[in-house]
XYZ file of C-alpha atoms in Angstrom:
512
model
C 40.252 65.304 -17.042
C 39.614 63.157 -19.866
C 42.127 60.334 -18.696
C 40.765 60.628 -14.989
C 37.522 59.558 -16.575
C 39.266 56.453 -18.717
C 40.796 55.436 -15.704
C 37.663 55.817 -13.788
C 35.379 53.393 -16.843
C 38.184 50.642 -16.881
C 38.527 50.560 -13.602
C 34.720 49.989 -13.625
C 34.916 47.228 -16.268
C 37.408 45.706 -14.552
C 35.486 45.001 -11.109
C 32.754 44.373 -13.346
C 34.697 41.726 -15.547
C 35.823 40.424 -11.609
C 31.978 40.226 -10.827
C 31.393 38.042 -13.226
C 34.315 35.903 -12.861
C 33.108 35.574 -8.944
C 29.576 34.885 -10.145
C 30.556 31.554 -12.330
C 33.332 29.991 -9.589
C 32.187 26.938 -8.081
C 30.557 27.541 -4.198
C 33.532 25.664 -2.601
C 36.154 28.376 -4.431
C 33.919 31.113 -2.211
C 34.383 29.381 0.792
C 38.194 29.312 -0.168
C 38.614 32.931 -0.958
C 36.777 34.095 1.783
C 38.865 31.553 4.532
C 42.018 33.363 3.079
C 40.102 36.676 3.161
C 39.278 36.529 7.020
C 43.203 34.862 7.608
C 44.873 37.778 5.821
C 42.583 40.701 7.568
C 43.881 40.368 11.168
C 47.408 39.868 9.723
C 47.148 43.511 8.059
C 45.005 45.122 10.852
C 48.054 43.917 13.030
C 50.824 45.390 10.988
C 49.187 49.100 11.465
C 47.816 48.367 15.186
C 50.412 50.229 16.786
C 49.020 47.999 20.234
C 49.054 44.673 21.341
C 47.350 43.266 23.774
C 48.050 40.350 26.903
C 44.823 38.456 28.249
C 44.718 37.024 31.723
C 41.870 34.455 32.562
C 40.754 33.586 35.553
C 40.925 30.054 35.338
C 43.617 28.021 32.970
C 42.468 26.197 29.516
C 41.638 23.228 31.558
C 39.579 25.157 33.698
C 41.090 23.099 36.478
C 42.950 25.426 38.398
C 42.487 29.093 39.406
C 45.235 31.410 37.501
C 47.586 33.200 40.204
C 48.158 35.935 37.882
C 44.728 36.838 37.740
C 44.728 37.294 41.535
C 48.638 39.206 40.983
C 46.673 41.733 38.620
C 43.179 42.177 40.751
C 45.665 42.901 44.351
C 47.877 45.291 42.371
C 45.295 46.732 40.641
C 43.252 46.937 44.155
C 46.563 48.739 45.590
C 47.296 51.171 42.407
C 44.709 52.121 40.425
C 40.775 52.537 42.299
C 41.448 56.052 42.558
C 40.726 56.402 38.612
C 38.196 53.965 38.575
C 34.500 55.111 38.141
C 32.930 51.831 38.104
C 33.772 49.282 41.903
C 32.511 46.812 43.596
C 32.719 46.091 47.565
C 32.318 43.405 49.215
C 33.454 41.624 53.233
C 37.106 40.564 53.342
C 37.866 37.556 54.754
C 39.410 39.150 57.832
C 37.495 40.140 61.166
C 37.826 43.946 60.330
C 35.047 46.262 59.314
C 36.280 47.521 56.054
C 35.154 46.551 53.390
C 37.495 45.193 49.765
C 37.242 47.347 47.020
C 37.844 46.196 43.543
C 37.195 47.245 39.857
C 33.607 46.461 38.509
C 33.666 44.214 35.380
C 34.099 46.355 32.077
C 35.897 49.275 34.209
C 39.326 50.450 32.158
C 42.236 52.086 33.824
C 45.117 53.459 33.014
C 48.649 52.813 34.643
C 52.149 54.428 34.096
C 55.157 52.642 34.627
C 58.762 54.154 33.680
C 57.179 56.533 31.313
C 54.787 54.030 29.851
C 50.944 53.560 29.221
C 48.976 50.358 30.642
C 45.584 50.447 29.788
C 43.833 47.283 32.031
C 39.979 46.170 31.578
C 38.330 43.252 33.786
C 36.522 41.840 30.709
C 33.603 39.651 32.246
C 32.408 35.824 31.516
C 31.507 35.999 27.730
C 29.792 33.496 25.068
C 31.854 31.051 23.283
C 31.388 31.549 19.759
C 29.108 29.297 17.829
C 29.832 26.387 16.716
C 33.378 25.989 18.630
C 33.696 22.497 19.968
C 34.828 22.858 23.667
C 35.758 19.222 25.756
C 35.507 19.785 28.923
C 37.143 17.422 31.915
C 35.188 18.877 34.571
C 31.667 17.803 35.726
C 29.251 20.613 36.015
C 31.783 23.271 33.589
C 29.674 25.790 31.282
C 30.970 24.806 27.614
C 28.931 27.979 26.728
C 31.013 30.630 28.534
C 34.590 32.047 28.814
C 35.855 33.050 32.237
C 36.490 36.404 33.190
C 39.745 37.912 31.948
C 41.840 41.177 32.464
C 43.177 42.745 29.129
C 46.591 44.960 29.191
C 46.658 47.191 26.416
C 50.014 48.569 25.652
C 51.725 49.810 22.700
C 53.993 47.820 20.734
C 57.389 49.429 21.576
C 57.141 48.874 25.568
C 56.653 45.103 25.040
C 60.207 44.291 26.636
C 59.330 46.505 29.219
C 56.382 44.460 30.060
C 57.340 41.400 29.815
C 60.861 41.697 31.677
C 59.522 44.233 34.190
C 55.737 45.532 34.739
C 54.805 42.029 35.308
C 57.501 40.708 36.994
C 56.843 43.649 39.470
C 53.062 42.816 39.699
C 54.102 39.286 40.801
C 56.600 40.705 43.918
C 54.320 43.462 44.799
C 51.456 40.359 45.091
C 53.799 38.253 47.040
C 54.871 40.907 49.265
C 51.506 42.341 50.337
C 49.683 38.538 50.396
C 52.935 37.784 53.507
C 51.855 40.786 54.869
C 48.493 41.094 55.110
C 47.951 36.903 55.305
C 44.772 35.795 57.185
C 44.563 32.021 57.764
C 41.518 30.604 56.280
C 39.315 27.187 57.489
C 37.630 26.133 53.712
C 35.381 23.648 53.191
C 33.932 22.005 49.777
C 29.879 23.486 48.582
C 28.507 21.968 45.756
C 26.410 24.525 43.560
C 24.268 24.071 40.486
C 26.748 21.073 39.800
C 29.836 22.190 40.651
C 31.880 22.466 43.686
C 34.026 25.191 44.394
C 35.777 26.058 48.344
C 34.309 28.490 50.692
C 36.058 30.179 53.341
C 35.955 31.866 56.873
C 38.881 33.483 58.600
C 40.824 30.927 61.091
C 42.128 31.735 64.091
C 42.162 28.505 66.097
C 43.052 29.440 69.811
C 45.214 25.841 70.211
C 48.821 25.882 70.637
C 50.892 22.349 71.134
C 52.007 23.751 74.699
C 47.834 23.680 75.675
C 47.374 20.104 74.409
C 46.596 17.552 76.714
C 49.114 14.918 75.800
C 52.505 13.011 76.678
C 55.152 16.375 76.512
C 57.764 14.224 74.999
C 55.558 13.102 72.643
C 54.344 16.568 71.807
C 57.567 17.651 71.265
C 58.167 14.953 68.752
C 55.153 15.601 66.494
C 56.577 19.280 66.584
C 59.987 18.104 65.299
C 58.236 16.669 62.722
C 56.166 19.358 61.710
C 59.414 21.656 61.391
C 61.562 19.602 59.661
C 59.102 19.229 57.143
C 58.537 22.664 56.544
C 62.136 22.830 55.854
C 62.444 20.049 53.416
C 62.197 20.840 50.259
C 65.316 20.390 48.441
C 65.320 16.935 50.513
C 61.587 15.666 49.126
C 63.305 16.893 45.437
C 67.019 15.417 46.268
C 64.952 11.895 46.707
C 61.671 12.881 44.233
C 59.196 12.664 46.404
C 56.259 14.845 46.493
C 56.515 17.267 49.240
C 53.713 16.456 50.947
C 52.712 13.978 54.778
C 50.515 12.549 55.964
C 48.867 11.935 59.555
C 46.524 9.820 60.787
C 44.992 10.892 64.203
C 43.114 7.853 66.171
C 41.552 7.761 69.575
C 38.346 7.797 71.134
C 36.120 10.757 71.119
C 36.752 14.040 72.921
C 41.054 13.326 72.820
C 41.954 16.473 71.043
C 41.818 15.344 67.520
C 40.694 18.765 66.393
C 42.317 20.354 68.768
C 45.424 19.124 67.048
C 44.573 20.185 63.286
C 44.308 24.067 65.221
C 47.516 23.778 67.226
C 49.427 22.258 63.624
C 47.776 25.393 61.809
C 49.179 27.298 64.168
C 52.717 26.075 64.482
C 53.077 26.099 60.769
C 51.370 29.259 59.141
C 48.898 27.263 57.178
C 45.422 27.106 55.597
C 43.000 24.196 56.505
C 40.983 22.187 53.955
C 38.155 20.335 55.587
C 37.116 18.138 52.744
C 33.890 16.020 52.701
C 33.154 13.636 50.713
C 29.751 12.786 51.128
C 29.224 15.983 48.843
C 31.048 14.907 45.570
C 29.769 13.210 42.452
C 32.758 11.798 41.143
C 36.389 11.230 40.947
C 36.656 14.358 38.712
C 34.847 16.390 40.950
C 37.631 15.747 43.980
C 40.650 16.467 41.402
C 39.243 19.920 40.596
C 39.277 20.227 44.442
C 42.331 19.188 45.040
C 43.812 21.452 42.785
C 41.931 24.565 43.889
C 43.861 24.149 47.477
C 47.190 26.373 47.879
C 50.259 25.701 48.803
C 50.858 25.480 52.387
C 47.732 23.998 53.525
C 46.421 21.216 56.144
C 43.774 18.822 54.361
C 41.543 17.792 56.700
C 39.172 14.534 55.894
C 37.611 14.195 59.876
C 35.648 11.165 61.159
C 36.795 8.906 57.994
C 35.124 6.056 59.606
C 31.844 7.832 60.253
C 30.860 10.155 57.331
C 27.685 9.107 55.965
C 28.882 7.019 53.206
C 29.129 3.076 52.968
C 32.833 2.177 52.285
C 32.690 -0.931 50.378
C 34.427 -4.104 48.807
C 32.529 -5.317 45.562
C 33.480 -8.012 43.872
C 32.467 -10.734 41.432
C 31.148 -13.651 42.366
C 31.868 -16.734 40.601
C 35.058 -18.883 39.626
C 35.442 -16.659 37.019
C 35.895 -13.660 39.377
C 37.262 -15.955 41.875
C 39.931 -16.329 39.008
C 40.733 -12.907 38.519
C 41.123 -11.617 41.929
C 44.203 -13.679 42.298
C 45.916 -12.368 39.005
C 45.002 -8.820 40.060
C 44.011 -6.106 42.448
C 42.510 -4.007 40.443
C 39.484 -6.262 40.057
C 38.530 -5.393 43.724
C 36.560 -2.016 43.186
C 36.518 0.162 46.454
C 34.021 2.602 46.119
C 32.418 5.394 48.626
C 28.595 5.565 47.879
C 27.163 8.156 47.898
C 23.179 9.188 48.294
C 20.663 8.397 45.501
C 20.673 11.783 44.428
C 24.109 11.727 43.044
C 24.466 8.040 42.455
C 24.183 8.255 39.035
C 26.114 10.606 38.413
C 29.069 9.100 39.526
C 31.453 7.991 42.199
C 34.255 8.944 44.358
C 36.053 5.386 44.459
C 39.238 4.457 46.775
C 41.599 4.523 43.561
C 40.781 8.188 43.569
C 40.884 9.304 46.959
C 44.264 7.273 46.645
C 45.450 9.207 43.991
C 44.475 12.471 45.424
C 46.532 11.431 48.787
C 49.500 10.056 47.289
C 49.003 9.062 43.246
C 50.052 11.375 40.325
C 47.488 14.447 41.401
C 49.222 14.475 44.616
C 52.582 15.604 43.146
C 50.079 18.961 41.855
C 51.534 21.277 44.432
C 53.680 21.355 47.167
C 54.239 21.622 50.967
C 51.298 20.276 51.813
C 49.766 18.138 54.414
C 47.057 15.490 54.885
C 45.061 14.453 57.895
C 42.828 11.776 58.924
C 40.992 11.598 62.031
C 39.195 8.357 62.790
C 37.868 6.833 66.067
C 37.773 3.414 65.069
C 40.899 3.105 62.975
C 40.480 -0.597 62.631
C 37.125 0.097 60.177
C 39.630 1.634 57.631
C 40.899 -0.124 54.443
C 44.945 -0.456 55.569
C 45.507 0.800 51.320
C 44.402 4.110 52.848
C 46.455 4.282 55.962
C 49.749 2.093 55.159
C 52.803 4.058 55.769
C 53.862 6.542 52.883
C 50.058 7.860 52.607
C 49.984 8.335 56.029
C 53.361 9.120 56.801
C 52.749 9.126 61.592
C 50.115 7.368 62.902
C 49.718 9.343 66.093
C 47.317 7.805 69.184
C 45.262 10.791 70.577
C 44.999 8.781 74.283
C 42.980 8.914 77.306
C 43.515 11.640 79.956
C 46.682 10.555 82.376
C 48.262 12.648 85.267
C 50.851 14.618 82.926
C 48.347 15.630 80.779
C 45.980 16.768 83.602
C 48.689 18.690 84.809
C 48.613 20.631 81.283
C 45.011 21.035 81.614
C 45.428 22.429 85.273
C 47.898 25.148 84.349
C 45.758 26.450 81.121
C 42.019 26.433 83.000
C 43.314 27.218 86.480
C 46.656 28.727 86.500
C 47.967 26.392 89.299
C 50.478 23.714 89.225
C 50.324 21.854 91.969
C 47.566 21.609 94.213
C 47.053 19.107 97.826
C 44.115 16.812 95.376
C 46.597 16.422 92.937
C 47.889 12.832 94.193
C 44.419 11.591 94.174
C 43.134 13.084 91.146
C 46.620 11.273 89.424
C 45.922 7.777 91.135
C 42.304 8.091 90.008
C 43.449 9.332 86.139
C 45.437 5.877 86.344
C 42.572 3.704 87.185
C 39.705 4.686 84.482
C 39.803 5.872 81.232
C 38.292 9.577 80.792
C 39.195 11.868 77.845
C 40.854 14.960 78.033
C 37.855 16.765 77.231
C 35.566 15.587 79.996
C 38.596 16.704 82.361
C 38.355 19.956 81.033
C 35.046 20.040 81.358
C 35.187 20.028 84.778
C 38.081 21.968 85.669
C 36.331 25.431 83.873
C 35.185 27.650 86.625
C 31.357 27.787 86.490
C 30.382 29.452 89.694
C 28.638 33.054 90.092
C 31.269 35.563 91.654
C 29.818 36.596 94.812
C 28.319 40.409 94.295
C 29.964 41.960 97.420
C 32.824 40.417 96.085
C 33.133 42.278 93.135
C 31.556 45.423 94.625
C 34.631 45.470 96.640
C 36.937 44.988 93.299
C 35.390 47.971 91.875
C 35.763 49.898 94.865
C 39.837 48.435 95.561
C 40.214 49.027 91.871
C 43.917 49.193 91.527
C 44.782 48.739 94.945
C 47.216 46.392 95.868
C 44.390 44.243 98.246
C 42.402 44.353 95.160
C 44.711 41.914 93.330
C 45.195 39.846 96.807
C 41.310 39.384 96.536
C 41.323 38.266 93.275
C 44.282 35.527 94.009
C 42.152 34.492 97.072
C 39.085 34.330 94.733
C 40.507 32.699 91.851
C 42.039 29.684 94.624
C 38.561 28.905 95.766
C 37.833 28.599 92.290
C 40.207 26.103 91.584
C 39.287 24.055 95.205
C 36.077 24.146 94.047
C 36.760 22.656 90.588
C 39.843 19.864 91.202
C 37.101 18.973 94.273
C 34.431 18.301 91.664
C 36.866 16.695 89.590
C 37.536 14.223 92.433
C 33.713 13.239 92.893
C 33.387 12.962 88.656
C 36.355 10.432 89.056
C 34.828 8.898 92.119
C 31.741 8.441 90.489
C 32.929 6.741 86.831
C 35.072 4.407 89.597
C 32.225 3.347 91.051
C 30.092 2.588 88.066
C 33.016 0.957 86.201
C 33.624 -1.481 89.473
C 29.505 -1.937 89.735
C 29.589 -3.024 85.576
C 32.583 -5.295 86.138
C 30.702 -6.877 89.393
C 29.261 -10.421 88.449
C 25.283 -10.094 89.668
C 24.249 -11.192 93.310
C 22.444 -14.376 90.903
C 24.772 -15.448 89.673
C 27.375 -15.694 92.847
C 24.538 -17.633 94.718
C 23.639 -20.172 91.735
C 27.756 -20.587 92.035
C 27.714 -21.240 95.835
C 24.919 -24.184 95.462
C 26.748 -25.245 92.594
């Protein structure tokens, strides 16, 4: 007992004796001790933490680009685990059905088992940065005050092959599998928000096909050809390193099918569509964070390039001194899109970065992807923009001939040839209408006579019922191709009246 109570008194002078000591170092010998102090905790916490511990963020260091593994986790967790959650959150899919998407709340843990193993998984939400940690950040708009939100996977220390060679691998084919499966194509377009811009989406289902577009069939079939040999050329774009990306430029008047083109390539090839517009970004910055947020396998769409509400202009410096300088270099010609005066000072989207985005260094940031530019005055646009290699096919979206009226005939009227086709084509030959003021006047817009369809209802699956509805669906289509006619006849007339010299003028000829 007496030697417990030694032990116990020099142990006592000893911290003592250490108190002291402490007491008489110099302040930066604290700060010292206590950096080692707070380095060699963690380092012994870890050694008899029998866990460790994977984070997945939301967004990437940069915060430039969304993190595919955090939407691997949220599907598979989505799929596996909401029966053992207490804490969701619903919300509207992006697809046309009624259900709603379930998914863990923030700060909701479950657990998973895989091959006789433990996964614990939290959705940690956004969280302070700590004080006084210096964040950069590239992005306008980007909260240096927050982290994004994060899942955490808990596991213990002896399954961490397991999870590295085959939980997560697993997450990643079970996320691949069910997003072929269950794909819905999706129209985006940019929203700016409190300073930053982020995509928002609708489900796309855009009713065009190539074989419904008014336009030249051998042509048609050569943009096609196109389109699938570019889906399947991969290892060619890499043989050659090349970004695998194209580019198209659509040009024609109004009403041509320009859109109608962007739906009928969505459809052909599977893919999302990006309708950018740039009248509602700051900067140069701003469109790269864009740009980056768009997946693989998608149509970006910049529409009307000559007519968005921004001036597209050349400054440069006047003077011999600039005068001097413009011949040594390009680069002193600055090309920049202005935008309103709310956001001029903030920055500007200039041609070097729209450039870049379509075919510089950020456009090697992905792959299999496609660009498109629709214009109706392609002559306003700077030729840097549209020179082959940005814009791989320049493709003229015509006025309506007979081949394409044709087309239009057999997808709004079900007939293919008809006694007013001859004039209709001799008529198509000698003006210039668009395909969509043909079709225009081809869709059936008449009442159906009520006797009629009292005697449908009554014949209603008897074979005179479908003879009536042949007969019915003719007159229709006499009744349309003849209003065609006198819509032709008409812009005839008033094209021959404009080109007409005035009854003034031929007499002051005469007496001349």
């Amino acid at each position: 007992m007496a030697l417990s109570v030694e032990k116990w008194v020099g142990f006592g002078s000893a911290m003592a004796g250490f108190g002291l000591l402490w007491s008489r170092m110099p302040e930066h010998v604290h700060d010292e001790a206590r950096h080692i102090i707070s380095s060699l905790v963690p380092m012994l916490m870890s050694c008899f933490n029998p866990y460790e511990q994977i984070s997945i963020s939301e967004y990437g260091d940069e915060r430039f680009r969304r993190n595919k593994m955090f939407d691997a986790v949220s599907t598979y967790l989505r799929s596996t685990c909401l029966d053992v959650a207490s804490n969701l959150k619903a919300e509207l899919g992006n697809k046309s059905k009624d259900d709603p998407l379930i998914s863990l709340d923030e700060d909701q843990e479950v657990v998973d088992n895989f091959d006789g193993a433990r996964m614990w998984w939290r959705l940690c939400p956004k969280s302070a940065k700590k004080k006084g940690a210096t964040i950069i950040s590239l992005l306008p708009g980007d909260s240096d005050d927050e982290h994004p939100r994060c899942y955490r996977l808990v596991f213990h220390k002896r399954h961490r092959k397991l999870v590295l060679d085959s939980y997560l691998p697993r997450i990643v084919r079970q996320w691949r599998e069910q997003t072929a499966t269950d794909r819905q194509r999706l129209l985006f377009t940019n929203h700016s928000q409190q300073g930053k811009s982020h995509w928002i989406n609708v489900p796309y289902n855009p009713p065009a096909k190539f074989d419904m577009l008014a336009m030249d069939h051998s042509k048609k079939v050569e943009i096609m050809e196109d389109l699938m040999a570019f889906r399947e050329a991969k290892a060619y774009h890499s043989k050659v390193g090349k970004a695998w990306k194209r580019g198209y430029l659509l040009y024609g008047p109004p009403g041509t099918g320009k859109s109608t083109m962007i739906g009928a390539m969505a459809n052909l090839l599977g893919y999302d569509v990006y309708d950018l517009d740039l009248t509602s970004i700051k900067d140069n910055a701003e469109l790269r964070k864009l740009f980056l947020d768009t997946t693989d396998k998608s149509i970006i769409v910049i529409e009307d390039i000559d007519a968005i509400e921004v001036e597209l202009t050349t400054k440069r410096k006047k003077g011999k001194e600039a005068a001097t300088q413009e011949n040594n270099s390009d680069s002193h010609n600055l090309v920049t899109i202005e935008l309103s005066d709310k956001t001029k000072d903030h920055g500007k989207v200039t041609l070097s970065g729209l450039l870049s985005f379509v075919d510089g260094l950020w456009s090697a940031c992905g792959s299999e992807r496609i660009f498109v530019f629709t214009t109706n005055h392609v002559d306003r646009l700077d030729p840097a923009l549209i020179r082959r290699g940005r814009m791989d096919r320049h493709i003229e979206m015509s006025y309506c001939r007979f081949e394409a009226f044709k087309m239009l005939a057999k997808s709004y009227l079900d007939i293919t040839e008809h006694s007013l086709f001859g004039e209709i084509g001799q008529l198509l030959d000698e003006i210039n209408t668009t395909p969509a003021d043909v079709a225009d006047s081809l869709m059936p817009r008449g009442k159906r006579n009520g006797e009629m369809d009292r005697l449908l209802d009554e014949m209603n699956g008897a074979p005179a019922a479908d003879l009536m509805l042949r007969v019915k669906r003719r007159r229709e289509a006499d009744d349309c191709l003849a209003g065609l006619v006198e819509t032709l006849k008409t812009k005839k007339a008033a094209k021959m009246k404009s080109a007409a010299p005035p009854m003034e003028s031929m007499g002051e000829a005469k007496e001349e």
